[in-house]
Amino acid sequence: SSRSAAPLAAPESMSTPATSAHDGQSGTFPDLQKLLSRTGPMANVGNYGTIFDPPLPFEPSPEILSFMQQHARVLVVGAGGLGCELLKDLALSGFGKIDVIDMDTIDVSNLNRQFLFRKADVGRPKSTVAAEFIMKRVSGVTVEAHFCPIQDKPADWYRQFQVIVMGLDSIEARRWLNAMACSLVTFEVDMETGQRKPDLTSVIPLVDGGTEGFSGHVRVMYPCVSGCFECTLNLFPPQQAVPLCTIAETPRNAAHCILYAHLIEAPKQFGDEKQDKDDPAYQQWVFQRAEERAAQFNIPGVTLMHTQGVIKNIIPAIASTNAIVAAACANEVFKVLTNCAAYVNNNLMYIGGQGVYAPTFRYERSPECIVCGAGVQVETRVPGAVVSFCAHRQGAKQG
């Protein structure tokens, strides 16, 4: 499972075989060997943030790197701006078996920051191209691509991974994957207290990364043990809805003019024919109609890029933010799987708009969570009451 690394951003014309930058030793990762073969002051002392009580001490061993290269399987969900960085960082951090799943194909607008793709790749699956690129540039690593929605994979497929890293741009996709990870957890009953306790061997850690402009976050979650994604869903700001009457009668900004063209003018022009928001011709049409609308109300700021952002609900993506957040995610994956240092407890925020500020804080688990909470318990005092109720309901449906 030895491998070597070449610069991932090298020009397409380069044909020099990949070479190692690790002290001249091909694929041996001497720095990782030193880190994992001895203890130190930062080696999981007290393991701040651990789910284990008492904490599991770090036990140095050269076999840890072998485990990372040959046995540990890491799933990267999403092969976009954050996913490309994650794949590169994980492959260059000693992980030998990586899977990547993504349902999207490459668009020309991706090429400015999703550096694993080239112009010739436009239209191909992101996961497939990303896997090919990583395996070409980092010898010895195996990246298996899956071009499909995450919902298409069964529970047993997710159960094979040691850790799942999310590089998603959708709250709903995060919720689904969080629910899936929680459903994989099995429980044991404490004979003394009668309470259910999760079997930690069935817990698959989730590392979630997200970016928006110059800000981002990294979160480490242990399903049914620490606070899950659903536990903190109410912290997300609500979607900003704009009344249709405002758009139609008194637009106040450029976005209102764009939405007017997209939601009101387009149905008049195209009827019931559904328009592809990714179609450059349709984007240009909306842009021109929005410009005309803005001119009527003396509203500045309508541009083609703004038009694309409004109709596609695009979150601003900055390559440097993706790189920082992905590096932090890969670092947490490394710590979670090797136990060599304490992982973040349990959320890190990166705020880079006016400097560098990266506070950490802990999201608590919600006992009322519908995904990882205790759930609803029904207590009956009459034998057979539940069976009778279900039979009655079934008979009512048939009748």
Coordinates of C-alpha atoms in Angstrom, one line a residue:
S1 CA 0.0 0.0 0.0
S2 CA 2.9 2.3 -0.5
R3 CA 2.2 5.4 -2.5
S4 CA 3.9 8.6 -3.6
A5 CA 2.5 12.1 -4.3
A6 CA 2.9 14.6 -7.0
P7 CA 1.6 18.2 -7.0
L8 CA -2.1 17.9 -7.7
A9 CA -2.4 21.2 -9.5
A10 CA 0.3 20.4 -12.1
P11 CA -0.5 21.3 -15.8
E12 CA -2.1 18.8 -18.0
S13 CA 1.0 18.6 -20.2
M14 CA 3.1 17.2 -17.4
S15 CA 3.8 13.5 -17.9
T16 CA 6.5 13.0 -15.2
P17 CA 5.6 10.0 -12.9
A18 CA 4.5 10.9 -9.4
T19 CA 7.4 11.1 -6.9
S20 CA 7.4 11.3 -3.2
A21 CA 8.3 14.4 -1.2
H22 CA 8.7 12.5 2.1
D23 CA 12.5 12.6 2.8
G24 CA 13.2 10.8 -0.5
Q25 CA 11.4 7.6 0.6
S26 CA 8.7 6.5 -1.8
G27 CA 5.3 6.3 -0.1
T28 CA 6.5 5.5 3.4
F29 CA 5.1 8.6 5.1
P30 CA 8.0 8.9 7.6
D31 CA 6.4 11.9 9.3
L32 CA 3.2 9.9 10.0
Q33 CA 5.3 6.9 11.2
K34 CA 7.0 9.2 13.7
L35 CA 3.7 10.7 14.8
L36 CA 1.9 7.3 15.3
S37 CA 4.9 5.4 16.7
R38 CA 5.5 7.5 19.8
T39 CA 3.5 9.4 22.4
G40 CA 3.9 13.0 23.2
P41 CA 2.3 16.0 25.2
M42 CA -0.5 16.3 22.6
A43 CA -1.2 12.6 22.3
N44 CA -4.7 12.3 23.5
V45 CA -4.1 13.3 27.1
G46 CA -7.5 13.2 28.7
N47 CA -8.9 13.1 25.1
Y48 CA -10.9 16.3 25.4
G49 CA -14.2 15.6 23.6
T50 CA -14.0 11.8 23.6
I51 CA -17.2 9.7 23.7
F52 CA -15.4 7.1 25.7
D53 CA -15.6 7.2 29.5
P54 CA -13.0 6.6 30.8
P55 CA -11.0 8.0 27.8
L56 CA -9.1 5.5 25.7
P57 CA -5.3 6.3 25.9
F58 CA -3.3 6.6 22.7
E59 CA -1.2 3.4 22.1
P60 CA 1.6 4.2 19.7
S61 CA 2.2 1.5 17.0
P62 CA 3.5 1.3 13.5
E63 CA 0.5 -0.8 12.7
I64 CA -1.8 2.2 12.8
L65 CA -0.4 3.5 9.5
S66 CA -0.8 0.1 8.0
F67 CA -4.5 0.1 9.2
M68 CA -5.0 3.5 7.5
Q69 CA -3.5 2.4 4.3
Q70 CA -4.9 -1.1 3.9
H71 CA -8.1 -1.5 6.0
A72 CA -9.8 1.8 7.0
R73 CA -12.5 2.8 4.5
V74 CA -13.5 6.5 4.3
L75 CA -16.5 7.7 2.5
V76 CA -16.5 11.2 1.0
V77 CA -20.0 12.5 0.3
G78 CA -19.9 15.1 -2.4
A79 CA -17.2 15.8 -5.1
G80 CA -17.7 19.5 -5.5
G81 CA -15.4 22.3 -4.3
L82 CA -15.1 20.9 -0.8
G83 CA -15.1 17.3 -1.9
C84 CA -12.2 17.8 -4.3
E85 CA -10.1 19.2 -1.5
L86 CA -11.2 16.4 0.8
L87 CA -10.1 13.7 -1.6
K88 CA -6.7 15.3 -2.1
D89 CA -6.1 15.8 1.6
L90 CA -7.2 12.3 2.6
A91 CA -5.1 10.7 -0.1
L92 CA -2.0 12.6 0.9
S93 CA -2.7 11.9 4.6
G94 CA -2.1 8.1 4.3
F95 CA -5.6 6.8 3.7
G96 CA -5.6 4.1 1.1
K97 CA -9.2 3.1 0.6
I98 CA -11.6 6.0 -0.2
D99 CA -15.1 6.0 -1.7
V100 CA -16.7 9.1 -3.1
I101 CA -20.4 9.5 -4.0
D102 CA -21.9 12.3 -5.9
M103 CA -24.9 12.6 -8.3
D104 CA -23.8 15.6 -10.3
T105 CA -21.9 16.0 -13.5
I106 CA -19.2 18.6 -14.3
D107 CA -20.2 22.0 -15.5
V108 CA -17.8 24.5 -17.0
S109 CA -18.5 26.9 -14.1
N110 CA -16.9 24.3 -11.7
L111 CA -13.5 24.6 -13.3
N112 CA -12.3 27.7 -11.5
R113 CA -12.2 26.0 -8.1
Q114 CA -12.8 22.3 -8.5
F115 CA -9.2 21.6 -9.5
L116 CA -9.6 17.8 -10.1
F117 CA -11.6 18.6 -13.3
R118 CA -10.5 19.8 -16.7
K119 CA -12.4 21.3 -19.7
A120 CA -12.5 18.0 -21.4
D121 CA -14.3 16.5 -18.4
V122 CA -17.4 18.7 -18.8
G123 CA -20.5 16.6 -18.7
R124 CA -18.9 13.6 -17.0
P125 CA -19.8 12.5 -13.5
K126 CA -17.9 14.4 -10.8
S127 CA -17.2 11.3 -8.7
T128 CA -15.8 9.3 -11.6
V129 CA -13.4 12.0 -12.8
A130 CA -12.3 12.9 -9.2
A131 CA -11.5 9.3 -8.5
E132 CA -9.5 8.9 -11.7
F133 CA -7.5 12.0 -11.0
I134 CA -6.6 11.1 -7.4
M135 CA -5.5 7.5 -8.4
K136 CA -3.5 8.9 -11.3
R137 CA -1.6 11.4 -9.1
V138 CA -1.3 9.5 -5.8
S139 CA 0.0 6.0 -6.4
G140 CA -1.2 3.2 -4.2
V141 CA -4.5 4.8 -3.2
T142 CA -7.8 3.3 -4.3
V143 CA -10.8 5.6 -4.8
E144 CA -14.1 4.0 -5.8
A145 CA -16.6 6.3 -7.4
H146 CA -20.4 6.1 -7.1
F147 CA -22.4 8.2 -9.5
C148 CA -25.8 8.3 -7.9
P149 CA -27.9 10.0 -5.1
I150 CA -27.0 9.0 -1.6
Q151 CA -30.5 7.7 -1.1
D152 CA -29.9 4.9 -3.7
K153 CA -27.5 3.1 -1.4
P154 CA -28.8 0.7 1.2
A155 CA -28.0 0.7 4.9
D156 CA -25.5 -2.2 4.6
W157 CA -23.5 -0.2 2.1
Y158 CA -23.0 2.6 4.6
R159 CA -22.2 0.2 7.4
Q160 CA -18.9 -0.8 5.8
F161 CA -17.2 2.5 6.4
Q162 CA -15.1 3.5 9.4
V163 CA -15.9 7.2 9.0
I164 CA -18.1 9.3 6.7
V165 CA -17.0 12.8 5.6
M166 CA -19.7 15.2 4.3
G167 CA -18.9 17.9 1.8
L168 CA -22.4 18.7 0.9
D169 CA -24.2 22.0 0.0
S170 CA -27.7 20.8 1.0
I171 CA -29.3 20.7 4.4
E172 CA -31.8 18.0 3.3
A173 CA -28.9 15.8 2.2
R174 CA -27.2 16.2 5.5
R175 CA -30.4 15.4 7.4
W176 CA -30.9 12.2 5.4
L177 CA -27.3 11.0 5.9
N178 CA -27.4 11.9 9.6
A179 CA -30.6 9.8 9.9
M180 CA -29.0 6.9 8.1
A181 CA -26.0 6.9 10.4
C182 CA -28.2 7.0 13.5
S183 CA -30.3 4.1 12.1
L184 CA -27.1 1.9 11.9
V185 CA -26.5 2.2 15.7
T186 CA -27.4 -0.8 17.8
F187 CA -28.2 -0.6 21.5
E188 CA -27.6 -2.6 24.6
V189 CA -29.7 -2.5 27.7
D190 CA -28.0 -1.7 31.0
M191 CA -29.2 -4.4 33.4
E192 CA -28.7 -2.1 36.4
T193 CA -30.6 1.0 35.1
G194 CA -32.7 -0.5 32.4
Q195 CA -31.6 2.2 30.0
R196 CA -30.5 1.7 26.4
K197 CA -26.9 2.4 25.6
P198 CA -25.5 2.6 22.1
D199 CA -23.0 -0.1 21.2
L200 CA -20.0 2.0 20.3
T201 CA -18.7 -0.6 17.8
S202 CA -21.8 0.2 15.7
V203 CA -21.3 3.9 15.7
I204 CA -19.8 5.4 12.5
P205 CA -18.4 8.9 13.1
L206 CA -19.6 11.7 10.9
V207 CA -17.4 14.7 10.0
D208 CA -19.4 17.5 8.4
G209 CA -17.8 20.4 6.5
G210 CA -19.5 23.4 5.0
T211 CA -18.5 26.7 3.5
E212 CA -20.2 29.9 2.6
G213 CA -18.1 32.8 1.3
F214 CA -15.3 33.4 3.7
S215 CA -16.9 31.4 6.5
G216 CA -17.1 27.6 7.2
H217 CA -17.5 25.0 9.8
V218 CA -16.2 21.6 10.8
R219 CA -18.3 19.3 13.0
V220 CA -17.6 15.9 14.5
M221 CA -20.7 13.8 15.3
Y222 CA -21.0 10.4 16.9
P223 CA -24.6 9.3 16.0
C224 CA -26.8 8.6 19.1
V225 CA -23.9 9.6 21.4
S226 CA -23.1 13.2 20.8
G227 CA -25.4 15.9 19.3
C228 CA -26.5 14.9 15.8
F229 CA -27.3 17.2 12.9
E230 CA -31.0 17.0 13.6
C231 CA -30.5 18.1 17.2
T232 CA -29.4 21.5 16.1
L233 CA -31.6 22.0 13.0
N234 CA -33.4 24.9 14.5
L235 CA -30.1 26.9 14.5
F236 CA -30.2 27.3 10.8
P237 CA -31.8 30.6 9.6
P238 CA -35.2 30.2 7.9
Q239 CA -35.4 30.6 4.2
Q240 CA -35.9 34.2 3.2
A241 CA -39.2 34.2 1.4
V242 CA -40.2 37.2 -0.7
P243 CA -43.9 37.9 -1.1
L244 CA -45.0 37.5 -4.7
C245 CA -46.8 40.8 -4.6
T246 CA -43.6 42.6 -3.8
I247 CA -41.9 41.0 -6.8
A248 CA -44.8 41.8 -9.1
E249 CA -45.6 45.3 -7.9
T250 CA -42.8 47.1 -6.0
P251 CA -39.4 45.5 -6.5
R252 CA -36.8 46.9 -4.1
N253 CA -33.5 45.3 -5.3
A254 CA -31.9 43.4 -8.1
A255 CA -32.9 40.0 -6.8
H256 CA -36.6 41.0 -7.0
C257 CA -36.2 42.0 -10.6
I258 CA -34.5 38.6 -11.4
L259 CA -37.2 36.7 -9.6
Y260 CA -39.9 38.6 -11.5
A261 CA -38.3 37.5 -14.8
H262 CA -37.9 33.9 -13.6
L263 CA -41.2 33.4 -11.8
I264 CA -43.6 35.7 -13.6
E265 CA -42.3 36.5 -17.1
A266 CA -40.9 33.0 -17.9
P267 CA -44.2 31.1 -17.5
K268 CA -45.9 33.7 -19.8
Q269 CA -43.1 33.2 -22.4
F270 CA -42.6 29.5 -22.2
G271 CA -46.0 28.2 -20.9
D272 CA -45.9 24.9 -19.2
E273 CA -42.5 24.0 -20.7
K274 CA -40.1 23.6 -17.8
Q275 CA -36.9 25.6 -18.2
D276 CA -33.5 24.3 -17.2
K277 CA -31.9 26.8 -14.8
D278 CA -28.5 25.5 -15.8
D279 CA -29.1 26.4 -19.5
P280 CA -27.0 29.4 -20.5
A281 CA -29.6 30.5 -23.0
Y282 CA -32.3 30.6 -20.4
Q283 CA -30.0 32.4 -17.9
Q284 CA -29.3 35.0 -20.6
W285 CA -33.0 35.4 -21.3
V286 CA -33.8 35.9 -17.6
F287 CA -30.9 38.4 -17.3
Q288 CA -32.2 40.5 -20.2
R289 CA -35.8 40.6 -18.8
A290 CA -34.5 41.4 -15.4
E291 CA -32.4 44.3 -16.8
E292 CA -35.5 45.7 -18.4
R293 CA -37.4 45.4 -15.2
A294 CA -34.7 47.1 -13.2
A295 CA -34.5 50.0 -15.6
Q296 CA -38.2 50.7 -15.1
F297 CA -37.6 51.1 -11.3
N298 CA -34.1 52.6 -11.5
I299 CA -32.6 49.6 -9.6
P300 CA -28.9 48.9 -10.1
G301 CA -27.0 45.6 -9.7
V302 CA -28.5 43.2 -12.2
T303 CA -25.7 41.2 -13.7
L304 CA -25.5 37.8 -15.4
M305 CA -23.6 36.3 -12.4
H306 CA -26.1 37.7 -10.0
T307 CA -28.9 36.2 -12.2
Q308 CA -27.3 32.8 -12.1
G309 CA -26.9 33.0 -8.3
V310 CA -30.6 34.0 -7.7
I311 CA -32.3 31.5 -10.0
K312 CA -30.0 28.6 -9.0
N313 CA -29.8 29.6 -5.3
I314 CA -26.0 29.5 -5.5
I315 CA -24.0 29.9 -2.2
P316 CA -20.8 31.9 -2.9
A317 CA -17.9 29.5 -3.1
I318 CA -14.3 30.6 -2.5
A319 CA -11.4 28.2 -3.2
S320 CA -9.3 29.2 -0.2
T321 CA -12.2 28.7 2.2
N322 CA -12.8 25.2 0.7
A323 CA -9.1 24.4 1.2
I324 CA -9.1 25.5 4.9
V325 CA -12.2 23.7 5.9
A326 CA -11.3 20.5 4.0
A327 CA -7.9 20.5 5.6
A328 CA -9.6 20.7 9.0
C329 CA -12.0 17.9 8.1
A330 CA -9.2 15.7 7.0
N331 CA -7.3 16.4 10.2
E332 CA -10.4 15.4 12.3
V333 CA -10.8 12.2 10.3
F334 CA -7.1 11.4 11.0
K335 CA -7.5 12.0 14.7
V336 CA -10.8 10.1 15.0
L337 CA -9.4 7.0 13.3
T338 CA -6.0 6.9 14.9
N339 CA -6.9 8.3 18.4
C340 CA -3.5 10.0 18.3
A341 CA -4.9 13.4 19.5
A342 CA -8.2 14.8 20.8
Y343 CA -10.7 15.6 18.1
V344 CA -12.7 18.8 18.1
N345 CA -15.4 19.0 20.7
N346 CA -17.5 19.1 18.7
N347 CA -17.9 22.1 16.3
L348 CA -15.3 24.5 14.8
M349 CA -16.3 27.7 13.1
Y350 CA -14.0 29.4 10.6
I351 CA -14.6 33.1 10.1
G352 CA -12.2 34.6 7.6
G353 CA -13.9 37.7 6.3
Q354 CA -11.9 40.1 8.4
G355 CA -8.9 38.1 9.5
V356 CA -8.8 34.6 10.9
Y357 CA -11.1 33.6 13.7
A358 CA -11.8 29.9 14.5
P359 CA -13.7 29.3 17.8
T360 CA -14.8 25.9 18.9
F361 CA -17.9 25.1 20.9
R362 CA -20.0 22.1 21.8
Y363 CA -23.4 21.3 20.4
E364 CA -25.4 19.4 23.0
R365 CA -27.6 16.4 22.3
S366 CA -31.3 17.1 22.4
P367 CA -33.4 14.5 24.3
E368 CA -36.4 15.5 22.1
C369 CA -34.5 14.9 18.9
I370 CA -36.7 12.8 16.5
V371 CA -33.7 11.1 15.0
C372 CA -31.3 10.2 17.9
G373 CA -33.6 10.8 20.9
A374 CA -35.4 8.3 23.0
G375 CA -38.4 8.3 20.6
V376 CA -42.0 7.9 21.5
Q377 CA -42.9 5.1 24.0
V378 CA -46.5 3.8 24.2
E379 CA -47.5 2.1 27.4
T380 CA -50.6 0.0 27.5
R381 CA -52.2 -1.5 30.5
V382 CA -54.7 -3.8 28.7
P383 CA -53.3 -7.0 27.2
G384 CA -53.6 -7.1 23.4
A385 CA -54.7 -3.4 23.2
V386 CA -52.1 -2.6 20.5
V387 CA -53.1 -5.6 18.4
S388 CA -56.8 -4.9 18.7
F389 CA -56.2 -1.2 17.7
C390 CA -54.1 -2.2 14.6
A391 CA -56.7 -4.8 13.6
H392 CA -59.5 -2.2 14.0
R393 CA -57.6 0.4 11.9
Q394 CA -56.9 -2.2 9.2
G395 CA -60.6 -3.2 9.0
A396 CA -61.6 0.5 8.8
K397 CA -59.2 1.0 5.8
Q398 CA -60.6 -2.1 4.0
G399 CA -64.1 -1.1 4.6

